[in-house]
Amino acid sequence: MTVQAQAQEGLTRTQQLLADDPLWLVLLKVVALFAIGVVLTLFMIVLERKVVGRMQQRPGPNRTGPGGWLQSLADGLKLAFKEDIMPVMADKRVYFIAPVISTIPAFVAFSVIPFGGEVSIFGERTVLQLVDLPVGVLVVLACSSIGVYGIVLGGWASGSPYPLLAALRSAAQVISYEIALGLSIVGVILYAGSLSTADIVASQSSGWYLLLLAPSFVVFLIAMVGETNRAPFDLPEAESELVGGFHTEYSSLKFALFFLAEYVNMVTVSAMATTLFLGGGQWPWPLSFLNANGWLQFIAFLIKMFIFLFIFIWLRGTLPRLRYDQFMRLGWKVLVPGSLLWILTIFAIRTYRTSGAGNVTTLLVAVGIGLAVVLVVAFLVPDRQVEEQVVELASDYPVPPLDLSVPTPSRHKLRARPVDAGQVRKPALTGGPSAKETEDV
Amino acid sequence: MISVLAQAADQGGGLVSTGEAVVFWILGPVALASALAMVFARNAVHSALFLAATMLSLAVLYMIQQAPFLGFVQIIVYTGAVMMLFLFVLMLVGRDSSDSVVEVLRGQRVGALLLGVAFALLLVAGVGRAFSEVTPAGLGEAGSNGNLTGIGRLVFTKYLFSFELTSALLITAALGAMVLAFAQRRQSAKQGQRGSVIQRLRGDRISPLPGPGVFATADSVAVPALLPDGSIAPGSLSEIIEGTPVDEKPRREPDAHALTDGRASTKVVDE
């Protein structure tokens, strides 16, 4: 017993509460996490179709259930009853296990997310979190890197060229964007002084890292879209290039599992972004009195998470898909060097502050003066002259002139013509003489 | 739960707690079996998968021995990045390519076998000695503030020089790989999107070549495509396939009202 007490001395409050959880509470949390994952997936699919529909000026699904909100439930049930096809060329075992590999890590990553504060469930004080490992952030990274195995193996095992291409893309994509993702987290870890998700949330009580570490946040935001294979980075399932991508040959429940994994991954990275940069379940200043209740913190967490999920949908409705080399260039030549530079800056600032060589104000003023000088010089340097290019008309093909201006229709044609009383106007193109012709006669 | 298990492992250097023993006796055989299967698997991708399974089992064993940082880094770096790179290369090679049976280096197999046995003997001797003679130190001082702090302090104080040397070696290797990769590509400079557009506009054909069967009466590759005026499109003729004769339609006079079935024009004329 004394050993146990000694072991608990080094633990934080969250870890103590979690270590005291009875088995039934742990099981309850596991089931709740699973339910959250599945329900959010169903909800997100409908929400995505509705929001993208509104963005394209159409209503989206509105038939099944109240307001069409049960559409994805119906789709899921339909998927379960579809025929499960095993392609002849498939590698049977790998083909079978690939969707499972992609789904399980997606749910495992849920376990370290701090959904809210301290609450009491059936009289037991606990925290809305399954585990709080000292390396919690790494769990999410590890899970995402294992989950991609499902995509890669599924594409390979299908025994068909398009899925194989998608698998290749996915493998390269994950290797490159995981680096950017990891580097963007470094800043947060430096400021929080811990890899535990609960500690990171607690360290943001004075201010969110969104403001303090804005460049890290931007890199994380881009890299998380790349990591979850979502538009505009959905190259492994580019339907205009690769049919269906890695899941072209999949059907029935296996296909549903891939779908589930994709959406749960979206929820997970959104939750991670909330945890790392938006202060987890903490309400912002005017509402900060709400932080006393753990369940209200849970609501704040959900609101912030849905902001990110909406951004995912928004991106999909707005941006065209990147070409593969553009995507790789963005990752390796912009995100990785950019975040390395930013980390160097953070190191410099922290070293300056801890060494006590001077106060922060003088540093900021000096940096500001330097920036101003650079800007002034940049404005004084004349622009490079871009020579006008003479486009020669290539061949006999009819090419419109470059200075073509579309003629505006003359006004009298636009004016509404008064309809003569007693004369029925027949619609054009019905075979009879058009109204214009009758008038002429 | 995991933290409780991990705490149980903390109590004393030599003792093995129940939780640790259970995990070991489940994952140890799994790791061993996967390692053997990796060696004996026929398919290269299956081998890679079994290796990944071994790595994952080892990672969980690290975690259960109170080294969660090492465990997760093992998953991220080895399983996530290195094995993924292996898979990438294996897929580029193709799924049906099997090992060649021809021995390129003479005596390579015998040599490999001997060296392998020697290495195994060395390992067994070393690890066996560790079991009997070395007293386990436990996590003790180095890990008192958690994995991460301990590793960070050691890497940046005691082992700083070797750490920097390793990173210099890695950077040199990366630069060398880039030089090798780019040196071969220099000969044919990449023509950008703009360049290819200009080239196409200056060439004798802007549109892509007509596919077989476009405007044709059949969709066989042997039937040439017909242009809208009924003549044979020369670009669609294949050099290796013997063409099938098509009856060229007589060319009609160009008619501006062809698309309206001549309806509107006749009506006007009638009235």
XYZ file of C-alpha atoms in Angstrom:
712
model
C 0.000 0.000 0.000
C 2.821 2.406 0.817
C 4.469 1.549 -2.483
C 1.219 2.354 -4.225
C 1.003 5.707 -2.455
C 4.577 6.506 -3.341
C 3.955 5.648 -6.954
C 1.003 8.008 -6.969
C 2.980 10.963 -5.726
C 4.459 11.722 -9.125
C 1.087 11.586 -10.849
C -0.992 14.556 -11.857
C -4.555 15.011 -10.643
C -5.940 13.600 -13.908
C -3.754 10.527 -13.724
C -4.730 9.901 -10.098
C -8.423 10.123 -10.947
C -7.998 7.801 -13.903
C -5.949 5.285 -11.931
C -8.798 5.041 -9.404
C -11.412 4.224 -12.040
C -13.238 0.978 -11.281
C -13.505 -1.577 -14.060
C -17.172 -0.837 -14.853
C -16.362 2.818 -15.401
C -13.514 1.953 -17.767
C -15.843 -0.333 -19.728
C -18.493 2.382 -19.793
C -15.992 4.873 -21.172
C -14.815 2.421 -23.830
C -18.376 1.782 -24.988
C -19.132 5.506 -24.938
C -16.040 6.281 -27.037
C -17.020 3.632 -29.560
C -20.562 4.990 -29.699
C -19.296 8.545 -30.140
C -17.134 7.421 -33.030
C -19.899 5.570 -34.855
C -22.629 8.143 -34.231
C -20.390 11.036 -35.228
C -19.516 9.176 -38.423
C -23.167 8.719 -39.343
C -23.884 12.327 -38.447
C -20.864 13.689 -40.299
C -21.744 11.884 -43.526
C -25.208 13.440 -43.619
C -23.877 16.807 -42.490
C -21.225 16.739 -45.188
C -23.734 15.890 -47.903
C -26.111 18.587 -46.691
C -23.481 21.305 -46.303
C -21.803 20.541 -49.632
C -25.277 20.466 -51.145
C -26.061 23.943 -49.795
C -22.720 25.173 -51.116
C -23.744 23.899 -54.541
C -27.257 25.375 -54.237
C -29.139 22.104 -53.861
C -30.843 20.724 -50.769
C -28.837 17.530 -50.260
C -30.437 14.381 -48.824
C -33.889 15.231 -47.440
C -36.015 12.086 -47.795
C -35.068 9.537 -45.142
C -36.134 10.370 -41.629
C -36.835 13.850 -40.265
C -35.141 16.334 -42.579
C -33.143 13.550 -44.201
C -30.951 13.095 -41.112
C -31.305 9.309 -41.135
C -29.954 8.968 -44.670
C -26.540 7.631 -43.703
C -28.078 5.185 -41.233
C -30.142 3.773 -44.086
C -27.079 3.727 -46.322
C -25.111 1.900 -43.655
C -27.805 -0.752 -43.275
C -27.976 -1.126 -47.043
C -24.197 -1.576 -47.207
C -24.324 -4.333 -44.628
C -26.727 -6.364 -46.760
C -24.817 -5.991 -50.008
C -22.921 -8.831 -51.570
C -19.380 -9.181 -50.314
C -17.215 -9.621 -53.394
C -13.773 -11.178 -53.250
C -11.871 -10.405 -56.448
C -10.187 -13.366 -58.152
C -6.830 -11.653 -58.225
C -7.029 -10.612 -54.573
C -4.609 -11.740 -51.902
C -7.347 -13.234 -49.738
C -6.024 -12.799 -46.195
C -4.546 -9.351 -46.636
C -7.657 -8.243 -48.500
C -9.764 -9.385 -45.573
C -7.688 -7.848 -42.813
C -6.947 -4.467 -44.426
C -10.243 -2.739 -43.482
C -9.846 -4.003 -39.914
C -6.316 -2.594 -39.708
C -7.539 0.766 -40.855
C -10.504 0.895 -38.465
C -9.098 -0.259 -35.124
C -6.319 2.361 -34.740
C -8.820 5.074 -35.585
C -10.812 4.125 -32.494
C -7.732 3.511 -30.332
C -6.571 7.083 -30.947
C -9.806 8.244 -29.301
C -8.681 6.937 -25.923
C -6.197 9.719 -25.145
C -8.437 12.633 -26.113
C -9.368 14.748 -23.060
C -13.025 15.405 -23.835
C -13.785 17.419 -20.746
C -13.017 18.204 -17.141
C -13.606 16.472 -13.842
C -17.081 14.996 -13.478
C -18.854 12.541 -11.273
C -20.398 9.495 -12.962
C -22.706 7.488 -10.673
C -20.946 8.949 -7.646
C -17.439 8.194 -8.920
C -15.137 11.176 -9.473
C -13.354 10.840 -12.775
C -12.246 12.691 -15.895
C -13.858 12.516 -19.324
C -10.900 10.674 -20.767
C -10.031 7.000 -21.004
C -6.284 7.116 -20.329
C -3.779 9.888 -19.785
C -0.429 8.521 -20.889
C 2.714 10.605 -20.372
C 3.191 10.326 -24.151
C -0.434 10.831 -25.177
C 0.255 12.917 -28.281
C 2.481 10.200 -29.678
C -0.382 7.701 -29.368
C -2.385 9.660 -31.924
C 0.582 9.868 -34.292
C 1.266 6.155 -33.908
C -2.368 5.251 -34.537
C -2.525 7.337 -37.684
C 0.646 5.739 -38.992
C -0.724 2.241 -38.404
C -4.121 3.099 -39.835
C -2.545 3.894 -43.188
C -1.394 0.293 -43.414
C -5.045 -0.557 -43.980
C -5.226 1.702 -47.022
C -1.894 0.593 -48.434
C -2.533 -3.109 -47.909
C -6.113 -2.869 -49.146
C -4.915 -1.237 -52.335
C -2.175 -3.784 -52.818
C -4.264 -6.844 -52.001
C -7.046 -5.943 -54.426
C -4.883 -7.169 -57.278
C -5.996 -4.404 -59.579
C -3.943 -1.542 -61.029
C -5.909 1.482 -59.848
C -6.018 0.495 -56.171
C -2.304 -0.309 -56.372
C -1.568 3.185 -57.642
C -3.701 4.599 -54.841
C -1.794 2.524 -52.302
C 1.512 3.852 -53.607
C 0.253 7.405 -53.369
C -1.052 6.847 -49.887
C 2.243 5.401 -48.655
C 4.250 8.342 -49.977
C 1.666 10.821 -48.732
C 1.705 9.564 -45.190
C 5.484 9.437 -44.933
C 5.796 13.039 -46.050
C 2.909 14.578 -44.146
C 3.601 12.779 -40.905
C 6.883 14.691 -40.677
C 5.126 18.033 -41.040
C 2.500 16.944 -38.511
C 5.147 15.906 -35.982
C 7.110 19.120 -36.436
C 4.013 21.256 -35.929
C 3.413 19.572 -32.572
C 6.956 20.280 -31.340
C 6.150 23.912 -30.562
C 3.175 22.931 -28.427
C 5.227 20.352 -26.543
C 7.961 22.908 -25.872
C 5.528 25.382 -24.361
C 3.452 22.841 -22.457
C 6.498 20.942 -21.219
C 4.660 17.656 -21.540
C 3.399 15.141 -24.070
C 0.319 14.275 -22.035
C -2.877 15.596 -23.586
C -4.419 16.538 -20.232
C -1.294 18.527 -19.283
C -1.344 20.321 -22.626
C -4.946 21.393 -22.056
C -4.168 22.479 -18.508
C -1.203 24.552 -19.650
C -3.457 26.539 -21.974
C -5.582 27.970 -19.189
C -3.787 31.324 -19.525
C -3.980 31.481 -23.300
C -4.590 29.189 -26.227
C -1.675 28.062 -28.351
C -3.656 29.107 -31.408
C -2.505 32.668 -30.757
C 0.915 31.937 -29.357
C 1.915 29.374 -31.983
C -0.052 30.462 -35.046
C 2.453 29.093 -37.615
C 2.411 25.681 -35.911
C -1.368 25.765 -36.017
C -1.445 26.492 -39.742
C 0.999 23.679 -40.488
C -0.988 21.292 -38.295
C -4.214 22.264 -40.032
C -2.775 21.565 -43.494
C -0.976 18.400 -42.466
C -4.040 16.955 -40.738
C -6.036 17.244 -43.955
C -3.202 15.510 -45.793
C -2.971 12.829 -43.133
C -6.677 11.958 -43.272
C -6.819 11.737 -47.090
C -9.459 14.405 -47.365
C -10.028 16.862 -50.194
C -8.050 18.709 -51.525
C -5.456 16.083 -50.605
C -7.579 12.991 -51.324
C -5.169 11.639 -53.910
C -5.468 7.976 -52.791
C -9.159 8.017 -53.680
C -9.155 10.516 -56.523
C -12.293 9.395 -58.303
C -11.497 11.268 -61.502
C -8.125 9.576 -61.839
C -8.267 6.240 -60.024
C -11.922 5.136 -60.207
C -12.459 4.705 -56.456
C -8.854 4.678 -55.335
C -7.790 2.086 -52.808
C -11.330 0.857 -52.163
C -12.322 0.321 -55.791
C -12.649 -3.451 -55.343
C -14.209 -3.342 -51.894
C -17.890 -3.783 -51.248
C -20.351 -4.389 -48.432
C -19.145 -4.185 -44.822
C -15.469 -3.979 -45.734
C -16.169 -0.832 -47.707
C -18.229 0.471 -44.795
C -15.272 -0.110 -42.478
C -13.017 1.996 -44.695
C -15.625 4.731 -44.656
C -15.940 4.486 -40.876
C -12.170 4.724 -40.465
C -11.948 7.817 -42.638
C -14.585 9.701 -40.688
C -13.375 8.573 -37.267
C -9.895 9.728 -38.276
C -11.365 13.095 -39.178
C -12.979 13.339 -35.771
C -9.748 12.278 -34.072
C -7.525 14.843 -35.767
C -10.139 17.535 -35.159
C -10.160 16.583 -31.493
C -6.362 16.685 -31.469
C -6.360 20.146 -33.050
C -8.821 21.265 -30.374
C -6.654 19.785 -27.641
C -3.366 21.149 -28.904
C -4.343 24.615 -30.067
C -7.825 25.581 -28.833
C -7.439 24.764 -25.164
C -9.470 21.534 -25.164
C -12.701 21.939 -23.256
C -11.974 25.395 -21.875
C -14.510 28.122 -22.551
C -12.978 31.432 -23.689
C -12.904 34.546 -21.548
C -16.465 35.944 -21.316
C -17.790 32.457 -20.621
C -14.931 31.213 -18.479
C -17.204 30.827 -15.438
C -18.587 27.743 -17.219
C -15.270 25.940 -16.784
C -16.227 24.802 -13.288
C -18.461 22.041 -14.649
C -16.797 19.154 -16.459
C -19.862 18.379 -18.597
C -20.030 21.977 -19.843
C -16.385 21.655 -20.802
C -17.392 18.616 -22.831
C -19.875 20.806 -24.721
C -17.178 23.409 -25.380
C -14.949 20.647 -26.695
C -17.670 19.439 -29.043
C -18.290 22.960 -30.358
C -14.606 23.509 -31.093
C -14.306 20.070 -32.669
C -17.232 20.759 -34.963
C -15.571 23.965 -36.122
C -12.708 21.852 -37.441
C -15.060 19.254 -38.891
C -16.912 22.016 -40.700
C -13.591 23.256 -42.092
C -13.017 19.758 -43.480
C -16.373 19.884 -45.278
C -15.822 23.458 -46.376
C -12.475 22.573 -47.933
C -14.058 19.703 -49.787
C -16.782 21.928 -51.168
C -14.353 24.669 -52.193
C -10.938 23.530 -53.326
C -10.018 21.426 -56.351
C -7.762 18.440 -55.842
C -4.039 19.091 -55.960
C -1.898 17.361 -58.520
C 0.433 14.808 -57.007
C 3.679 16.721 -57.552
C 2.106 19.941 -56.256
C 1.039 18.066 -53.157
C 4.512 16.661 -52.561
C 6.114 20.051 -53.214
C 3.833 21.671 -50.671
C 4.738 19.070 -48.083
C 8.491 18.885 -48.516
C 9.393 22.370 -49.716
C 6.937 24.538 -47.781
C 5.570 22.819 -44.687
C 8.680 20.985 -43.459
C 11.239 23.818 -43.902
C 8.677 26.345 -42.691
C 8.026 24.502 -39.464
C 11.761 23.881 -38.945
C 12.375 27.626 -39.205
C 9.521 28.308 -36.826
C 10.883 25.814 -34.286
C 14.260 27.544 -34.524
C 12.541 30.862 -33.820
C 10.800 29.391 -30.788
C 14.119 28.068 -29.514
C 15.706 31.498 -29.967
C 12.907 33.292 -28.141
C 12.900 30.842 -25.268
C 16.659 30.919 -24.898
C 16.585 34.702 -24.897
C 13.918 34.746 -22.221
C 15.466 32.133 -19.951
C 18.984 33.541 -20.240
C 17.679 36.826 -18.824
C 19.761 38.937 -21.177
C 17.005 41.498 -21.516
C 13.278 41.839 -21.355
C 10.896 40.722 -24.073
C 9.802 44.249 -24.984
C 13.225 45.299 -26.227
C 13.463 42.082 -28.215
C 10.085 42.664 -29.845
C 10.973 46.290 -30.629
C 14.269 45.192 -32.187
C 12.533 42.537 -34.282
C 9.901 45.082 -35.322
C 12.544 47.612 -36.429
C 14.328 44.896 -38.374
C 11.109 43.879 -40.104
C 10.308 47.501 -40.950
C 13.755 47.968 -42.525
C 13.279 44.815 -44.587
C 9.850 46.001 -45.731
C 11.107 49.452 -46.711
C 13.959 47.926 -48.700
C 11.533 45.536 -50.351
C 9.310 48.439 -51.431
C 12.258 50.487 -52.741
C 13.572 47.714 -54.969
C 11.868 48.190 -58.368
C 9.686 45.403 -59.712
C 11.174 43.121 -62.255
C 10.027 44.055 -65.732
C 7.918 41.303 -67.197
C 8.258 41.401 -70.951
C 5.007 41.183 -72.816
C 4.621 37.965 -74.623
C 3.609 38.049 -78.238
C 1.326 35.130 -78.868
C 1.636 33.955 -82.401
C -1.353 32.274 -83.881
C -0.141 28.783 -84.280
C -1.826 27.278 -87.285
C -4.968 27.228 -89.338
C -7.099 26.336 -86.377
C -9.620 28.998 -85.497
C -8.228 30.622 -82.359
C -10.194 33.494 -80.854
C -8.271 36.773 -80.633
C -6.766 37.457 -77.212
C -8.453 40.849 -76.916
C -11.851 39.363 -77.671
C -14.599 41.266 -75.923
C -17.968 39.637 -75.638
C -20.533 41.968 -77.262
C -23.279 43.043 -74.924
C -26.739 42.242 -76.241
C -28.476 45.293 -77.648
C -31.135 46.755 -75.431
C -34.185 46.525 -77.655
C -33.912 42.741 -77.824
C -34.017 42.511 -74.074
C -37.150 44.564 -73.752
C -40.236 42.518 -73.048
C -42.575 42.408 -75.996
C -46.269 43.044 -75.171
C -48.353 39.927 -75.758
C -51.192 40.486 -78.179
C -54.597 39.762 -76.751
C -56.276 36.705 -78.191
C -53.153 35.325 -79.803
C -51.773 32.233 -78.116
C -48.009 32.105 -78.239
C -46.730 28.692 -78.937
C -43.490 27.695 -77.327
C -40.516 27.598 -79.625
C -39.162 24.333 -80.966
C -42.471 22.521 -80.974
C -42.587 22.181 -84.694
C -45.031 24.969 -85.449
C -43.931 28.385 -86.629
C -42.376 30.361 -83.836
C -43.895 33.551 -82.536
C -41.331 35.600 -84.350
C -42.259 34.122 -87.698
C -45.998 34.649 -87.244
C -45.365 38.240 -86.438
C -43.287 38.643 -89.521
C -46.089 37.264 -91.617
C -5.725 0.453 -16.667
C -2.464 0.817 -18.554
C -1.082 3.231 -16.025
C -1.945 0.764 -13.260
C -0.144 -1.990 -15.125
C 2.792 0.297 -15.684
C 2.885 1.190 -12.006
C 2.909 -2.446 -11.121
C 6.003 -2.845 -13.221
C 7.688 -0.079 -11.264
C 7.987 -1.942 -8.009
C 11.520 -3.221 -7.771
C 14.129 -4.004 -10.374
C 14.197 -7.786 -10.603
C 10.611 -8.752 -9.902
C 8.171 -9.393 -12.723
C 4.598 -8.480 -11.958
C 1.640 -10.589 -13.033
C 0.464 -8.147 -15.655
C 3.877 -7.950 -17.219
C 4.202 -11.733 -17.233
C 0.804 -12.189 -18.895
C 1.646 -9.668 -21.598
C 5.036 -11.212 -22.132
C 3.719 -14.749 -22.522
C 1.153 -13.563 -25.038
C 3.299 -11.206 -27.082
C 6.609 -13.066 -26.849
C 5.370 -16.073 -28.843
C 3.576 -13.751 -31.259
C 6.771 -11.797 -31.876
C 8.807 -14.984 -32.310
C 6.273 -16.609 -34.624
C 6.023 -13.479 -36.740
C 9.792 -13.264 -36.984
C 9.993 -16.868 -38.185
C 7.101 -16.334 -40.591
C 8.878 -13.284 -41.954
C 11.861 -15.408 -42.871
C 9.842 -18.220 -44.405
C 7.065 -16.311 -46.152
C 7.046 -16.678 -49.928
C 5.590 -13.300 -50.713
C 7.725 -10.235 -50.020
C 4.767 -8.146 -48.845
C 3.719 -10.893 -46.428
C 7.265 -10.880 -45.074
C 7.073 -7.142 -44.546
C 3.754 -7.537 -42.744
C 5.118 -10.178 -40.395
C 8.072 -7.923 -39.643
C 5.627 -5.133 -38.801
C 3.799 -7.511 -36.451
C 7.070 -8.342 -34.697
C 7.866 -4.656 -34.309
C 4.415 -3.944 -32.884
C 4.750 -6.756 -30.334
C 8.134 -5.428 -29.275
C 6.680 -1.934 -28.965
C 3.967 -3.170 -26.600
C 6.584 -5.036 -24.580
C 8.554 -1.787 -24.228
C 5.429 0.018 -23.065
C 4.648 -2.580 -20.469
C 8.190 -2.247 -19.140
C 7.584 1.411 -18.374
C 9.171 2.765 -21.534
C 6.092 4.172 -23.283
C 8.135 6.756 -25.164
C 10.395 4.102 -26.660
C 7.371 1.958 -27.489
C 5.465 4.643 -29.356
C 8.551 5.933 -31.125
C 9.180 2.366 -32.245
C 5.675 2.284 -33.722
C 5.908 5.712 -35.355
C 9.425 5.456 -36.737
C 9.877 1.780 -37.535
C 6.367 0.531 -38.183
C 5.024 3.801 -39.527
C 7.846 5.215 -41.610
C 10.523 2.602 -42.296
C 8.199 -0.323 -42.967
C 5.957 1.912 -45.043
C 8.982 2.788 -47.177
C 9.717 -0.939 -47.572
C 6.128 -1.565 -48.656
C 6.362 1.334 -51.091
C 9.398 -0.199 -52.767
C 7.890 -3.687 -52.762
C 4.771 -2.417 -54.486
C 6.841 -0.608 -57.096
C 8.610 -3.881 -57.818
C 5.280 -5.601 -58.358
C 3.300 -8.151 -56.443
C 4.023 -11.215 -58.531
C 7.782 -10.924 -58.733
C 9.387 -13.686 -56.706
C 12.955 -14.190 -55.556
C 15.392 -15.391 -58.162
C 16.872 -18.769 -57.400
C 20.141 -17.984 -59.156
C 22.997 -17.280 -56.799
C 24.662 -14.118 -58.001
C 27.472 -13.955 -55.441
C 29.285 -17.262 -55.234
C 29.138 -18.919 -51.836
C 26.820 -16.220 -50.554
C 24.345 -18.571 -48.930
C 26.893 -20.580 -47.019
C 28.564 -17.394 -45.884
C 25.273 -15.867 -44.776
C 24.367 -19.034 -42.880
C 27.694 -19.136 -41.058
C 27.582 -15.455 -40.177
C 23.978 -15.766 -39.019
C 24.772 -18.674 -36.713
C 27.790 -16.819 -35.365
C 25.715 -13.736 -34.687
C 23.033 -15.807 -32.950
C 25.707 -17.439 -30.742
C 27.085 -14.023 -29.866
C 23.651 -12.725 -28.945
C 22.741 -15.768 -26.861
C 26.046 -15.583 -25.033
C 25.669 -11.871 -24.356
C 22.043 -11.975 -23.290
C 22.601 -15.137 -21.269
C 25.396 -13.471 -19.364
C 23.130 -10.507 -18.700
C 20.558 -12.852 -17.178
C 22.932 -14.411 -14.707
C 25.586 -11.865 -13.807
C 24.274 -8.320 -14.306
C 22.042 -6.966 -11.560
C 19.117 -5.052 -13.064
C 19.274 -1.362 -12.271
C 15.576 -0.615 -12.847
C 14.550 2.791 -14.000
C 16.061 4.449 -10.960
C 17.386 7.972 -11.279
C 17.427 8.271 -15.040
C 13.703 7.669 -15.341
C 12.521 9.387 -12.208
C 10.991 12.310 -14.108
C 9.537 10.166 -16.835
C 11.004 8.698 -20.011
C 11.120 11.818 -22.049
C 12.967 14.039 -19.602
C 15.501 11.316 -18.861
C 16.273 10.612 -22.517
C 16.409 14.303 -23.366
C 18.818 15.080 -20.547
C 21.162 12.217 -21.426
C 21.128 12.921 -25.166
C 21.895 16.592 -24.768
C 24.503 16.312 -22.021
C 26.392 13.059 -21.698
C 25.934 11.704 -25.222
C 25.794 15.000 -27.095
C 28.851 14.311 -29.242
C 27.741 10.882 -30.434
C 24.238 12.271 -31.038
C 25.610 15.050 -33.252
C 27.880 12.590 -35.062
C 24.918 10.355 -35.838
C 22.893 13.255 -37.157
C 25.818 14.358 -39.360
C 26.031 10.830 -40.746
C 22.302 10.787 -41.488
C 22.398 14.183 -43.192
C 25.327 13.070 -45.333
C 23.423 9.953 -46.336
C 20.318 11.980 -47.225
C 22.366 14.427 -49.303
C 24.101 11.552 -51.062
C 20.767 9.944 -51.913
C 19.479 13.227 -53.331
C 22.607 13.770 -55.424
C 22.374 10.247 -56.826
C 18.688 10.628 -57.593
C 18.981 14.011 -59.282
C 22.180 13.315 -61.220
C 20.364 10.813 -63.415
C 17.461 13.048 -64.221
C 19.489 15.989 -65.516
C 19.668 14.760 -69.111
C 16.053 15.307 -70.003
C 15.001 18.581 -68.480
C 11.422 18.491 -67.311
C 9.088 20.371 -69.572
C 6.531 22.244 -67.509
C 2.818 22.452 -68.106
C 3.285 25.769 -69.896
C 6.038 24.386 -72.110
C 3.944 21.458 -73.228
C 1.004 23.757 -74.042
C 3.208 26.012 -76.186
C 4.705 23.009 -77.908
C 1.277 21.680 -78.699
C 0.053 25.034 -80.030
C 3.078 25.362 -82.294
C 2.734 21.809 -83.561
C 0.470 20.667 -86.351
C -2.302 19.340 -84.118
C -3.924 21.006 -81.129
C -6.505 18.395 -80.263
C -5.538 14.936 -79.030
C -5.382 12.112 -81.538
C -8.798 10.654 -82.278
C -9.435 7.385 -80.508
C -10.409 4.329 -82.505
C -14.047 4.166 -83.368
C -14.815 7.864 -83.008
C -17.509 8.690 -85.585
C -16.992 5.197 -86.982
C -19.482 2.458 -87.648
C -17.654 -0.033 -85.426
C -15.600 0.219 -82.238
C -12.788 -2.061 -83.315
C -9.258 -0.691 -83.360
C -9.031 -1.917 -86.913
C -11.704 0.518 -88.051
C -10.317 3.993 -88.550
C -12.031 7.047 -87.181
C -14.001 9.292 -89.446
C -13.817 13.021 -89.279
C -17.135 14.922 -89.041
C -17.167 15.419 -92.800
C -16.943 11.687 -93.395
C -13.298 11.355 -94.433
C -10.884 9.016 -92.671
C -8.885 10.585 -89.853
C -5.299 9.661 -90.719
C -4.158 9.951 -87.086
C -6.378 7.074 -86.057
C -4.812 4.590 -88.458
C -2.699 2.092 -86.630
C 0.632 1.114 -88.058
C 0.567 -2.429 -86.802
C -3.058 -3.377 -87.354
C -4.296 -4.053 -90.810
C -7.136 -1.706 -91.508
C -10.656 -2.726 -92.411
C -12.053 -0.903 -95.387
C -14.784 1.598 -94.602
C -17.142 3.032 -97.111
C -16.527 6.716 -97.186
C -19.779 8.577 -97.368
C -20.204 11.072 -100.147
C -19.423 14.516 -98.892
C -22.441 16.708 -98.533
C -22.657 20.351 -99.194
C -22.146 22.294 -95.975
C -25.571 23.144 -94.594
C -25.924 25.735 -91.846
C -29.293 24.332 -90.755
C -28.177 20.722 -90.575
C -28.625 20.539 -86.813
C -32.236 21.728 -86.814
C -33.393 18.982 -89.195
C -34.070 21.635 -91.788
C -37.312 22.428 -90.026
C -37.094 26.141 -89.507
C -35.744 26.872 -92.963
C -38.403 24.907 -94.859
C -41.213 26.468 -92.852
C -40.071 29.939 -93.731
C -39.744 29.025 -97.354
C -43.232 27.484 -97.372
C -44.918 30.517 -96.033
